[in-house]
Amino acid sequence: MTSPQPLPEGASWILQITITSAQAAKAQWNEQLDKLRPIAGYDEATQTWSAHVGALNLAGLGTLQTLFDTARAYGTEVRLAPVPVPKSWRGPVFTGDSEIAALIRTQADAGRPLGHLPLA
């Protein structure tokens, strides 16, 4: 998986959530499907689920909670990345100057030594 590109300050974006399903016996696999299917789309080629969140409102937090509960129960891997708003998106969006954008930028910079500038 490629690293997300930094978004320009003030840009609109949504949170892309990618879930890698854990291998499991049929009964456990079906339990994962039951939890993920209502909130995420499945890409058979990459064997990953994906969901998007544009606000940390009740629906957005519910999606995140379900994904992290599923990860804890079944050993799935959940990754979060800010992405530009797709043309087909009709929901709320985050803006680059919000507190959540600052947190995402900080997390993306976590591996960078203090005082080193990010590569643009």
PDB file of C-alpha atoms in Angstrom:
ATOM      1  CA  MET A   1       0.000   0.000   0.000  1.00  0.00           C
ATOM      2  CA  THR A   2       1.378   3.431  -0.880  1.00  0.00           C
ATOM      3  CA  SER A   3       1.758   6.207   1.627  1.00  0.00           C
ATOM      4  CA  PRO A   4      -0.894   8.897   1.433  1.00  0.00           C
ATOM      5  CA  GLN A   5       0.144  12.151  -0.194  1.00  0.00           C
ATOM      6  CA  PRO A   6      -0.042  15.204   2.042  1.00  0.00           C
ATOM      7  CA  LEU A   7      -3.071  17.366   1.348  1.00  0.00           C
ATOM      8  CA  PRO A   8      -2.629  21.094   0.798  1.00  0.00           C
ATOM      9  CA  GLU A   9      -3.527  23.380   3.694  1.00  0.00           C
ATOM     10  CA  GLY A  10      -7.223  24.297   3.429  1.00  0.00           C
ATOM     11  CA  ALA A  11      -8.049  21.469   0.973  1.00  0.00           C
ATOM     12  CA  SER A  12     -11.231  19.424   1.392  1.00  0.00           C
ATOM     13  CA  TRP A  13     -10.732  15.727   2.053  1.00  0.00           C
ATOM     14  CA  ILE A  14     -12.341  12.578   3.420  1.00  0.00           C
ATOM     15  CA  LEU A  15     -10.926   9.771   5.496  1.00  0.00           C
ATOM     16  CA  GLN A  16     -10.379   6.554   3.536  1.00  0.00           C
ATOM     17  CA  ILE A  17     -10.439   3.472   5.714  1.00  0.00           C
ATOM     18  CA  THR A  18      -8.928   0.276   4.328  1.00  0.00           C
ATOM     19  CA  ILE A  19      -9.556  -3.030   6.077  1.00  0.00           C
ATOM     20  CA  THR A  20      -7.597  -6.189   5.353  1.00  0.00           C
ATOM     21  CA  SER A  21      -9.731  -9.152   6.370  1.00  0.00           C
ATOM     22  CA  ALA A  22      -8.216 -11.853   8.527  1.00  0.00           C
ATOM     23  CA  GLN A  23      -8.224 -15.398   7.208  1.00  0.00           C
ATOM     24  CA  ALA A  24     -10.744 -17.398   9.183  1.00  0.00           C
ATOM     25  CA  ALA A  25     -12.882 -20.513   9.248  1.00  0.00           C
ATOM     26  CA  LYS A  26     -16.157 -20.193   7.337  1.00  0.00           C
ATOM     27  CA  ALA A  27     -18.250 -19.307  10.416  1.00  0.00           C
ATOM     28  CA  GLN A  28     -15.814 -16.573  11.516  1.00  0.00           C
ATOM     29  CA  TRP A  29     -15.488 -15.306   7.926  1.00  0.00           C
ATOM     30  CA  ASN A  30     -19.269 -14.974   7.701  1.00  0.00           C
ATOM     31  CA  GLU A  31     -19.301 -13.068  11.016  1.00  0.00           C
ATOM     32  CA  GLN A  32     -16.738 -10.626   9.585  1.00  0.00           C
ATOM     33  CA  LEU A  33     -18.850 -10.239   6.441  1.00  0.00           C
ATOM     34  CA  ASP A  34     -21.966  -9.521   8.496  1.00  0.00           C
ATOM     35  CA  LYS A  35     -20.160  -6.733  10.362  1.00  0.00           C
ATOM     36  CA  LEU A  36     -18.305  -5.167   7.424  1.00  0.00           C
ATOM     37  CA  ARG A  37     -20.781  -5.500   4.551  1.00  0.00           C
ATOM     38  CA  PRO A  38     -23.205  -2.775   5.800  1.00  0.00           C
ATOM     39  CA  ILE A  39     -20.469  -0.129   6.120  1.00  0.00           C
ATOM     40  CA  ALA A  40     -17.763  -0.986   3.580  1.00  0.00           C
ATOM     41  CA  GLY A  41     -17.260  -2.128   0.009  1.00  0.00           C
ATOM     42  CA  TYR A  42     -15.165  -5.183  -0.858  1.00  0.00           C
ATOM     43  CA  ASP A  43     -12.496  -5.349  -3.577  1.00  0.00           C
ATOM     44  CA  GLU A  44     -11.895  -9.003  -4.409  1.00  0.00           C
ATOM     45  CA  ALA A  45      -8.701  -8.268  -6.372  1.00  0.00           C
ATOM     46  CA  THR A  46      -6.943  -6.801  -3.316  1.00  0.00           C
ATOM     47  CA  GLN A  47      -9.039  -8.690  -0.760  1.00  0.00           C
ATOM     48  CA  THR A  48      -9.660  -5.480   1.137  1.00  0.00           C
ATOM     49  CA  TRP A  49     -12.692  -3.600   2.338  1.00  0.00           C
ATOM     50  CA  SER A  50     -12.906   0.168   2.140  1.00  0.00           C
ATOM     51  CA  ALA A  51     -15.100   2.814   3.687  1.00  0.00           C
ATOM     52  CA  HIS A  52     -15.044   6.604   3.704  1.00  0.00           C
ATOM     53  CA  VAL A  53     -15.861   9.071   6.452  1.00  0.00           C
ATOM     54  CA  GLY A  54     -16.291  12.802   5.910  1.00  0.00           C
ATOM     55  CA  ALA A  55     -17.227  13.869   9.442  1.00  0.00           C
ATOM     56  CA  LEU A  56     -16.711  12.664  12.970  1.00  0.00           C
ATOM     57  CA  ASN A  57     -20.439  12.755  13.599  1.00  0.00           C
ATOM     58  CA  LEU A  58     -22.516   9.887  14.995  1.00  0.00           C
ATOM     59  CA  ALA A  59     -22.472   7.956  11.701  1.00  0.00           C
ATOM     60  CA  GLY A  60     -18.729   8.452  11.168  1.00  0.00           C
ATOM     61  CA  LEU A  61     -17.857   7.447  14.701  1.00  0.00           C
ATOM     62  CA  GLY A  62     -20.169   4.432  14.410  1.00  0.00           C
ATOM     63  CA  THR A  63     -18.331   3.303  11.273  1.00  0.00           C
ATOM     64  CA  LEU A  64     -14.943   3.690  12.955  1.00  0.00           C
ATOM     65  CA  GLN A  65     -16.121   1.875  16.085  1.00  0.00           C
ATOM     66  CA  THR A  66     -17.462  -1.071  14.057  1.00  0.00           C
ATOM     67  CA  LEU A  67     -14.210  -1.339  12.114  1.00  0.00           C
ATOM     68  CA  PHE A  68     -12.022  -1.267  15.203  1.00  0.00           C
ATOM     69  CA  ASP A  69     -14.299  -3.715  17.056  1.00  0.00           C
ATOM     70  CA  THR A  70     -14.024  -6.069  14.061  1.00  0.00           C
ATOM     71  CA  ALA A  71     -10.242  -5.651  13.999  1.00  0.00           C
ATOM     72  CA  ARG A  72     -10.014  -6.523  17.678  1.00  0.00           C
ATOM     73  CA  ALA A  73     -12.315  -9.555  17.393  1.00  0.00           C
ATOM     74  CA  TYR A  74     -10.957 -11.056  14.150  1.00  0.00           C
ATOM     75  CA  GLY A  75      -7.449  -9.678  13.755  1.00  0.00           C
ATOM     76  CA  THR A  76      -8.184  -7.493  10.739  1.00  0.00           C
ATOM     77  CA  GLU A  77      -5.884  -4.611   9.917  1.00  0.00           C
ATOM     78  CA  VAL A  78      -7.382  -1.124   9.677  1.00  0.00           C
ATOM     79  CA  ARG A  79      -5.561   1.777   7.985  1.00  0.00           C
ATOM     80  CA  LEU A  80      -6.677   5.398   7.857  1.00  0.00           C
ATOM     81  CA  ALA A  81      -5.559   7.895   5.220  1.00  0.00           C
ATOM     82  CA  PRO A  82      -6.783  11.323   4.144  1.00  0.00           C
ATOM     83  CA  VAL A  83      -7.707  11.406   0.448  1.00  0.00           C
ATOM     84  CA  PRO A  84      -9.035  14.106  -1.869  1.00  0.00           C
ATOM     85  CA  VAL A  85     -12.826  14.185  -2.114  1.00  0.00           C
ATOM     86  CA  PRO A  86     -13.968  12.001  -5.052  1.00  0.00           C
ATOM     87  CA  LYS A  87     -16.403  13.597  -7.518  1.00  0.00           C
ATOM     88  CA  SER A  88     -19.004  10.964  -6.603  1.00  0.00           C
ATOM     89  CA  TRP A  89     -18.902  11.811  -2.855  1.00  0.00           C
ATOM     90  CA  ARG A  90     -22.121  13.433  -1.650  1.00  0.00           C
ATOM     91  CA  GLY A  91     -21.491  13.497   2.096  1.00  0.00           C
ATOM     92  CA  PRO A  92     -19.746  15.882   4.470  1.00  0.00           C
ATOM     93  CA  VAL A  93     -16.020  16.624   4.085  1.00  0.00           C
ATOM     94  CA  PHE A  94     -13.148  17.614   6.320  1.00  0.00           C
ATOM     95  CA  THR A  95     -11.124  20.724   5.557  1.00  0.00           C
ATOM     96  CA  GLY A  96      -7.343  21.018   5.654  1.00  0.00           C
ATOM     97  CA  ASP A  97      -7.408  23.659   8.363  1.00  0.00           C
ATOM     98  CA  SER A  98      -9.393  21.608  10.898  1.00  0.00           C
ATOM     99  CA  GLU A  99      -7.992  20.090  14.100  1.00  0.00           C
ATOM    100  CA  ILE A 100      -8.451  16.583  12.687  1.00  0.00           C
ATOM    101  CA  ALA A 101      -6.355  17.561   9.633  1.00  0.00           C
ATOM    102  CA  ALA A 102      -3.572  18.746  11.936  1.00  0.00           C
ATOM    103  CA  LEU A 103      -3.693  15.422  13.787  1.00  0.00           C
ATOM    104  CA  ILE A 104      -3.579  13.434  10.512  1.00  0.00           C
ATOM    105  CA  ARG A 105      -0.610  15.503   9.300  1.00  0.00           C
ATOM    106  CA  THR A 106       1.174  14.923  12.622  1.00  0.00           C
ATOM    107  CA  GLN A 107       0.564  11.169  12.473  1.00  0.00           C
ATOM    108  CA  ALA A 108       1.800  11.025   8.868  1.00  0.00           C
ATOM    109  CA  ASP A 109       4.965  12.832  10.004  1.00  0.00           C
ATOM    110  CA  ALA A 110       5.559  10.528  12.994  1.00  0.00           C
ATOM    111  CA  GLY A 111       8.588   8.809  11.421  1.00  0.00           C
ATOM    112  CA  ARG A 112      10.321  12.050  10.491  1.00  0.00           C
ATOM    113  CA  PRO A 113      13.163  13.108  12.817  1.00  0.00           C
ATOM    114  CA  LEU A 114      12.524  16.320  14.730  1.00  0.00           C
ATOM    115  CA  GLY A 115      13.729  19.343  12.762  1.00  0.00           C
ATOM    116  CA  HIS A 116      13.734  17.612   9.367  1.00  0.00           C
ATOM    117  CA  LEU A 117      11.408  19.073   6.786  1.00  0.00           C
ATOM    118  CA  PRO A 118       9.025  16.743   4.924  1.00  0.00           C
ATOM    119  CA  LEU A 119       9.816  16.029   1.274  1.00  0.00           C
ATOM    120  CA  ALA A 120       7.304  17.720  -1.015  1.00  0.00           C
TER     121      ALA A 120
END
